[in-house]
Short mmCIF file of C-alpha atoms in Angstrom, two decimals:
data_model
loop_
_atom_site.label_atom_id
_atom_site.label_comp_id
_atom_site.label_asym_id
_atom_site.label_seq_id
_atom_site.Cartn_x
_atom_site.Cartn_y
_atom_site.Cartn_z
CA MET A 10 -105.77 -204.15 78.41
CA HIS A 11 -106.09 -201.56 81.16
CA LEU A 12 -102.91 -200.46 82.87
CA ILE A 13 -102.42 -200.65 86.62
CA THR A 14 -102.67 -197.23 88.24
CA ASP A 15 -100.27 -195.77 90.76
CA LYS A 16 -103.08 -195.95 93.31
CA GLN A 17 -103.49 -199.70 92.77
CA ALA A 18 -99.74 -200.24 93.05
CA GLU A 19 -99.67 -198.26 96.30
CA LEU A 20 -102.58 -200.34 97.63
CA PHE A 21 -100.52 -203.49 97.11
CA LYS A 22 -97.39 -201.84 98.56
CA ASP A 23 -99.33 -200.86 101.67
CA PHE A 24 -100.55 -204.44 102.03
CA ILE A 25 -96.97 -205.69 101.86
CA GLN A 26 -95.64 -203.16 104.34
CA ASN A 27 -98.49 -203.74 106.81
CA HIS A 28 -97.73 -207.45 107.20
CA ASP A 29 -94.74 -209.38 108.50
CA SER A 30 -95.02 -212.56 106.42
CA PHE A 31 -97.13 -213.98 103.61
CA ILE A 32 -98.69 -217.04 102.06
CA ILE A 33 -98.84 -216.90 98.24
CA ALA A 34 -101.45 -219.21 96.73
CA GLY A 35 -102.92 -219.85 93.29
CA HIS A 36 -105.72 -222.09 92.09
CA LYS A 37 -105.55 -225.88 92.28
CA GLU A 38 -104.40 -227.67 89.10
CA PRO A 39 -102.09 -224.73 88.32
CA ASP A 40 -101.23 -223.64 84.80
CA GLY A 41 -98.32 -221.58 83.54
CA ASP A 42 -99.91 -218.24 84.41
CA CYS A 43 -100.74 -219.34 87.95
CA VAL A 44 -97.19 -220.54 88.56
CA ALA A 45 -95.63 -217.47 86.94
CA SER A 46 -97.85 -215.05 88.86
CA SER A 47 -96.98 -216.75 92.14
CA LEU A 48 -93.24 -216.63 91.46
CA GLY A 49 -93.43 -213.05 90.17
CA THR A 50 -95.25 -211.98 93.34
CA ALA A 51 -92.60 -213.77 95.40
CA ALA A 52 -89.93 -211.74 93.60
CA ILE A 53 -91.68 -208.52 94.69
CA LEU A 54 -91.73 -209.73 98.29
CA ASP A 55 -88.03 -210.59 98.01
CA HIS A 56 -87.36 -206.93 97.19
CA PHE A 57 -89.17 -205.83 100.35
CA LYS A 58 -87.34 -208.53 102.33
CA LYS A 59 -90.61 -210.10 103.44
CA PRO A 60 -90.71 -213.86 104.20
CA TYR A 61 -93.32 -215.93 102.39
CA GLN A 62 -94.48 -219.44 101.63
CA LEU A 63 -95.50 -220.52 98.13
CA ILE A 64 -98.29 -223.08 98.29
CA SER A 65 -100.23 -225.07 95.71
CA ALA A 66 -102.69 -227.90 96.12
CA GLY A 67 -101.49 -229.18 92.73
CA PRO A 68 -101.42 -231.46 90.93
CA PHE A 69 -98.79 -230.15 88.49
CA LYS A 70 -100.11 -232.09 85.50
CA ARG A 71 -98.74 -229.93 82.70
CA THR A 72 -95.31 -230.84 81.38
CA GLU A 73 -94.20 -227.23 81.04
CA ILE A 74 -94.66 -226.45 84.77
CA LYS A 75 -93.32 -229.67 86.32
CA THR A 76 -89.91 -228.13 87.00
CA TYR A 77 -91.52 -225.53 89.28
CA GLU A 78 -93.39 -227.99 91.49
CA LYS A 79 -90.55 -228.26 94.00
CA LYS A 80 -90.84 -224.55 94.77
CA PHE A 81 -94.37 -224.98 96.18
CA ALA A 82 -95.47 -226.54 99.45
CA LYS A 83 -98.73 -228.49 99.50
CA GLN A 84 -99.67 -227.35 103.01
CA ALA A 85 -99.71 -223.79 104.29
CA THR A 86 -98.14 -222.94 107.63
CA LEU A 87 -100.07 -220.47 109.74
CA ARG A 88 -97.83 -218.34 111.94
CA LYS A 89 -98.73 -217.87 115.58
CA THR A 90 -96.92 -214.53 115.87
CA GLY A 91 -96.76 -211.43 113.69
CA ARG A 92 -99.17 -210.23 111.04
CA GLN A 93 -99.47 -212.80 108.26
CA GLY A 94 -101.11 -211.91 104.95
CA LEU A 95 -102.53 -214.09 102.19
CA ILE A 96 -101.95 -213.18 98.53
CA ILE A 97 -104.12 -215.11 96.07
CA VAL A 98 -103.10 -214.96 92.42
CA ASP A 99 -104.90 -216.04 89.25
CA CYS A 100 -108.21 -216.76 90.99
CA GLY A 101 -110.62 -214.73 93.06
CA GLU A 102 -112.04 -217.10 95.64
CA LEU A 103 -110.48 -218.92 98.57
CA LYS A 104 -112.32 -222.13 97.70
CA ARG A 105 -110.49 -222.39 94.37
CA ILE A 106 -107.05 -222.78 95.93
CA GLY A 107 -108.01 -226.28 97.10
CA ASP A 108 -107.21 -228.21 100.24
CA VAL A 109 -103.99 -226.62 101.46
CA LEU A 110 -105.00 -227.07 105.10
CA PRO A 111 -107.27 -229.51 106.93
CA ALA A 112 -110.91 -228.46 106.51
CA THR A 113 -111.25 -227.02 110.02
CA GLU A 114 -108.06 -225.02 109.74
CA LEU A 115 -108.98 -223.80 106.25
CA THR A 116 -112.20 -222.31 107.57
CA GLU A 117 -110.83 -221.00 110.82
CA GLY A 118 -107.33 -220.20 109.61
CA LEU A 119 -106.94 -218.80 106.11
CA THR A 120 -110.24 -216.94 106.26
CA LYS A 121 -108.90 -214.96 109.21
CA LEU A 122 -105.89 -213.73 107.26
CA ASP A 123 -105.93 -210.35 105.55
CA THR A 124 -106.15 -211.19 101.86
CA PHE A 125 -105.06 -209.47 98.66
CA ILE A 126 -106.22 -210.83 95.30
CA ILE A 127 -104.48 -210.35 91.94
CA ASP A 128 -106.50 -211.83 89.11
CA HIS A 129 -107.76 -211.36 85.57
CA HIS A 130 -110.73 -213.73 85.44
CA LYS A 131 -114.15 -212.37 84.58
CA THR A 132 -115.82 -214.63 87.13
CA SER A 133 -113.75 -213.51 90.13
CA SER A 134 -115.97 -212.50 93.04
CA PRO A 135 -113.81 -211.51 96.03
CA GLU A 136 -115.44 -210.76 99.34
CA ASN A 137 -112.82 -208.24 100.45
CA GLU A 138 -111.87 -204.85 99.04
CA THR A 139 -108.11 -205.38 98.68
CA PHE A 140 -107.71 -206.66 95.18
CA ILE A 141 -106.57 -205.90 91.66
CA ILE A 142 -108.83 -207.69 89.19
CA ASP A 143 -108.85 -206.78 85.51
CA PRO A 144 -110.65 -209.05 83.02
CA THR A 145 -109.26 -206.98 80.13
CA THR A 146 -105.79 -208.33 80.94
CA PRO A 147 -105.07 -211.68 79.21
CA ALA A 148 -102.85 -213.06 81.98
CA THR A 149 -102.33 -212.40 85.67
CA ALA A 150 -98.59 -212.40 84.94
CA CYS A 151 -99.19 -209.14 83.05
CA LEU A 152 -100.58 -207.54 86.22
CA VAL A 153 -97.70 -208.85 88.31
CA LEU A 154 -95.22 -207.47 85.76
CA GLN A 155 -96.73 -204.01 86.08
CA LEU A 156 -96.68 -204.21 89.88
CA TYR A 157 -93.03 -205.27 89.79
CA GLU A 158 -92.08 -202.40 87.48
CA LYS A 159 -93.94 -199.83 89.60
CA LEU A 160 -92.76 -201.07 93.00
CA VAL A 161 -89.32 -202.53 92.26
CA GLY A 162 -88.15 -201.45 88.81
CA ILE A 163 -86.71 -203.48 85.96
CA PRO A 164 -86.96 -207.22 86.66
CA ASP A 165 -83.88 -209.42 86.40
CA LYS A 166 -83.72 -211.89 83.51
CA LYS A 167 -84.99 -214.84 85.57
CA THR A 168 -88.07 -212.94 86.74
CA ALA A 169 -88.70 -211.57 83.24
CA GLU A 170 -88.55 -215.09 81.80
CA ILE A 171 -91.11 -216.52 84.22
CA LEU A 172 -93.49 -213.59 83.64
CA PHE A 173 -93.18 -213.93 79.85
CA PHE A 174 -93.86 -217.65 80.30
CA GLY A 175 -97.07 -216.88 82.21
CA LEU A 176 -98.20 -214.39 79.60
CA ALA A 177 -97.37 -216.73 76.73
CA THR A 178 -99.10 -219.79 78.19
CA ASP A 179 -102.35 -218.00 79.01
CA THR A 180 -102.59 -216.38 75.57
CA GLY A 181 -101.75 -219.55 73.63
CA TYR A 182 -98.51 -217.86 72.65
CA PHE A 183 -100.49 -214.73 71.73
CA HIS A 184 -102.90 -216.27 69.23
CA PHE A 185 -105.92 -215.72 71.56
CA LEU A 186 -105.44 -211.96 71.45
CA GLY A 187 -107.61 -209.46 69.58
CA THR A 188 -107.54 -205.86 68.41
CA ASP A 189 -107.40 -204.51 71.98
CA SER A 190 -104.02 -206.11 72.67
CA ALA A 191 -101.50 -203.40 71.83
CA GLU A 192 -100.52 -202.94 75.50
CA VAL A 193 -100.02 -206.69 75.84
CA PHE A 194 -97.47 -206.72 73.02
CA ILE A 195 -95.81 -203.63 74.48
CA ALA A 196 -95.46 -205.50 77.79
CA ALA A 197 -94.06 -208.52 75.94
CA ALA A 198 -91.58 -206.27 74.16
CA ARG A 199 -90.41 -204.87 77.49
CA LEU A 200 -89.81 -208.40 78.74
CA VAL A 201 -87.75 -209.16 75.63
CA ASN A 202 -85.72 -206.03 76.36
CA TYR A 203 -85.16 -207.40 79.86
CA GLY A 204 -83.46 -210.46 78.35
CA VAL A 205 -86.22 -212.94 77.45
CA ASN A 206 -85.70 -215.19 74.42
CA PRO A 207 -89.22 -215.80 72.98
CA ARG A 208 -88.11 -218.84 70.98
CA LEU A 209 -86.81 -220.61 74.09
CA ILE A 210 -90.06 -219.91 75.94
CA TYR A 211 -92.05 -221.36 73.03
CA ASP A 212 -89.86 -224.49 73.06
CA LYS A 213 -90.43 -224.84 76.79
CA MET A 214 -94.20 -224.63 76.29
CA THR A 215 -94.48 -227.08 73.41
CA SER A 216 -91.72 -229.70 73.76
CA GLY A 217 -91.08 -232.62 76.08
CA LYS A 218 -94.57 -234.09 75.95
CA PRO A 219 -94.71 -237.82 76.83
CA TYR A 220 -95.37 -240.07 73.83
CA SER A 221 -98.40 -241.48 75.65
CA THR A 222 -100.11 -238.07 75.41
CA ARG A 223 -99.88 -238.25 71.62
CA LYS A 224 -101.68 -241.61 71.77
CA LEU A 225 -104.26 -240.20 74.19
CA LEU A 226 -104.87 -237.26 71.88
CA GLY A 227 -105.79 -239.73 69.13
CA VAL A 228 -108.27 -241.46 71.45
CA MET A 229 -109.94 -238.19 72.37
CA LEU A 230 -110.18 -237.09 68.73
CA ASP A 231 -111.78 -240.42 67.82
CA ARG A 232 -114.38 -239.95 70.58
CA ALA A 233 -115.30 -236.39 69.64
CA GLU A 234 -118.99 -235.91 68.82
CA GLN A 235 -120.70 -232.97 67.12
CA TYR A 236 -123.91 -231.35 68.34
CA PHE A 237 -126.13 -228.51 67.15
CA ASP A 238 -125.12 -228.93 63.50
CA GLY A 239 -121.45 -229.03 64.41
CA LYS A 240 -121.44 -225.83 66.48
CA LEU A 241 -120.47 -227.78 69.60
CA ILE A 242 -118.01 -230.67 69.93
CA ILE A 243 -117.65 -232.77 73.09
CA SER A 244 -114.96 -235.32 73.86
CA TYR A 245 -113.91 -237.10 77.04
CA GLU A 246 -111.28 -239.10 78.90
CA THR A 247 -112.16 -242.03 81.15
CA MET A 248 -110.36 -243.22 84.26
CA GLU A 249 -109.28 -246.28 82.26
CA ASP A 250 -107.67 -243.98 79.68
CA THR A 251 -105.78 -242.23 82.46
CA HIS A 252 -104.59 -245.52 83.92
CA ARG A 253 -103.55 -246.90 80.51
CA LEU A 254 -101.89 -243.83 79.01
CA GLY A 255 -100.90 -241.94 82.14
CA SER A 256 -101.89 -238.69 83.77
CA GLU A 257 -98.65 -236.76 83.26
CA GLY A 258 -98.20 -234.15 80.57
CA ARG A 259 -101.79 -234.03 79.42
CA ASP A 260 -102.28 -231.96 76.31
CA SER A 261 -105.88 -230.77 76.22
CA ASP A 262 -104.78 -227.54 74.54
CA SER A 263 -103.87 -229.40 71.34
CA LEU A 264 -107.28 -231.08 71.40
CA TYR A 265 -109.09 -227.76 71.70
CA GLN A 266 -107.03 -226.23 68.91
CA LEU A 267 -107.68 -229.10 66.50
CA LEU A 268 -111.42 -229.30 67.20
CA LEU A 269 -112.04 -225.55 67.16
CA SER A 270 -110.48 -225.45 63.70
CA SER A 271 -113.35 -227.59 62.38
CA ALA A 272 -115.75 -225.82 60.03
CA ASN A 273 -118.80 -224.31 61.81
CA THR A 274 -117.48 -225.21 65.29
CA GLU A 275 -118.02 -222.46 67.86
CA ALA A 276 -117.30 -224.27 71.13
CA VAL A 277 -115.52 -227.36 72.45
CA VAL A 278 -116.00 -229.16 75.76
CA PHE A 279 -113.62 -231.76 77.17
CA ILE A 280 -114.71 -233.91 80.14
CA ARG A 281 -112.26 -235.92 82.22
CA GLN A 282 -113.47 -238.49 84.76
CA GLU A 283 -111.13 -237.87 87.71
CA THR A 284 -112.78 -240.18 90.28
CA GLU A 285 -115.85 -242.39 90.33
CA GLN A 286 -117.90 -239.39 91.51
CA THR A 287 -116.16 -236.33 90.04
CA CYS A 288 -115.11 -234.83 86.71
CA THR A 289 -113.11 -231.87 85.53
CA MET A 290 -114.37 -230.03 82.46
CA GLY A 291 -112.67 -227.64 80.08
CA PHE A 292 -114.53 -225.21 77.82
CA ARG A 293 -113.14 -223.35 74.81
CA SER A 294 -114.95 -221.16 72.29
CA ARG A 295 -114.68 -218.66 69.52
CA ASP A 296 -115.38 -214.96 70.13
CA ALA A 297 -119.17 -215.04 70.22
CA ILE A 298 -119.65 -217.70 72.93
CA ASP A 299 -118.99 -216.89 76.60
CA VAL A 300 -118.09 -220.27 78.09
CA SER A 301 -117.20 -218.76 81.47
CA GLN A 302 -120.92 -218.37 82.13
CA ILE A 303 -121.54 -222.03 81.32
CA ALA A 304 -118.62 -223.12 83.51
CA SER A 305 -120.06 -221.05 86.37
CA VAL A 306 -123.24 -223.16 86.25
CA PHE A 307 -121.06 -226.10 87.29
CA GLY A 308 -119.19 -224.17 89.98
CA GLY A 309 -116.28 -223.06 87.82
CA GLY A 310 -115.30 -220.00 85.86
CA GLY A 311 -112.59 -218.42 83.77
CA HIS A 312 -112.45 -216.31 80.65
CA LYS A 313 -115.03 -215.65 77.97
CA ASN A 314 -113.36 -218.08 75.57
CA ALA A 315 -111.54 -220.40 77.99
CA ALA A 316 -112.97 -221.73 81.24
CA GLY A 317 -113.11 -224.81 83.41
CA CYS A 318 -114.52 -226.46 86.51
CA SER A 319 -114.43 -229.45 88.82
CA THR A 320 -117.81 -230.92 89.60
CA THR A 321 -119.65 -233.94 90.94
CA GLY A 322 -120.96 -236.42 88.38
CA THR A 323 -119.98 -238.87 85.66
CA ILE A 324 -119.38 -238.24 81.97
CA GLN A 325 -122.75 -239.83 81.18
CA GLU A 326 -124.55 -237.66 83.74
CA LEU A 327 -122.86 -234.40 82.84
CA THR A 328 -123.08 -234.59 79.04
CA PRO A 329 -126.86 -233.96 78.86
CA LYS A 330 -126.52 -231.13 81.37
CA ILE A 331 -123.84 -229.51 79.23
CA LEU A 332 -126.01 -229.89 76.13
CA ASN A 333 -128.91 -228.29 77.96
CA GLU A 334 -126.80 -225.20 78.75
CA PHE A 335 -125.53 -224.87 75.19
CA LYS A 336 -129.08 -225.33 73.89
CA LYS A 337 -129.89 -221.97 75.47
CA ILE A 338 -127.22 -220.42 73.24
CA PHE A 339 -127.57 -222.32 69.99
#
């Protein structure tokens, strides 16, 4: 993990000081890192006494982030006076934050705002020059932590807890990390010194799942199919499954973990039929396979070993297309 430089921190400080108010936005279908990065950025703005609005297109599907939903508005408010800035966290493109304004206002409104991006995804492709993007960092919360420490100082316990939560969720409670992760653990240790209880964060991440999600997990495991001599496994969830077993507290992470532990398996794809015409897809892999590149084919992106997308099509239509992309690898 690269460390944020003083120059980068000053770039963000200048952005804050040169604007009167802010909109803070993350990607649609937020995860723990997206929520934590947004709230951590808000804490920095609190220090500078700058007003802001936290927005998220949602939905807040994950059990562990439901308690934070009330902090986010679904629609952004564009100010008619003063200089308003947009801070995008945990994604690099405006289109990925979703419909937080009517289409005409989104094009003519948010695109006119000065924008600063804080992200760690390999597939980020910002159009402006005011950004901090570091794919070597395992969570955007790690970048926000460093910005907070450089610009504000030691975070209070509440801020430290949310940033540890973001780091822990995006690293699978650290088990996705490799040999280049010493600075990540040093950052985690600092957060513990600031008052974080790692056990309580783990409990928050893993407990409270609805019983229906345990049943749904069994359905998805039963549907899993192997391809390319077991190197790839694909499973799916239908709209009927969602209606029968509910959409709250989905636990795709457990599915990925179980299937990736299969002998010879190098990648897992999970397809969820969201509407009659659209699906969301999640990709996970071991070290050798870069699933972010495959997700980008379908308009998504992410990390080398964890990526996703929303795309037009049905499960039946998308499965052969996915196989065709993996055929190029296997």
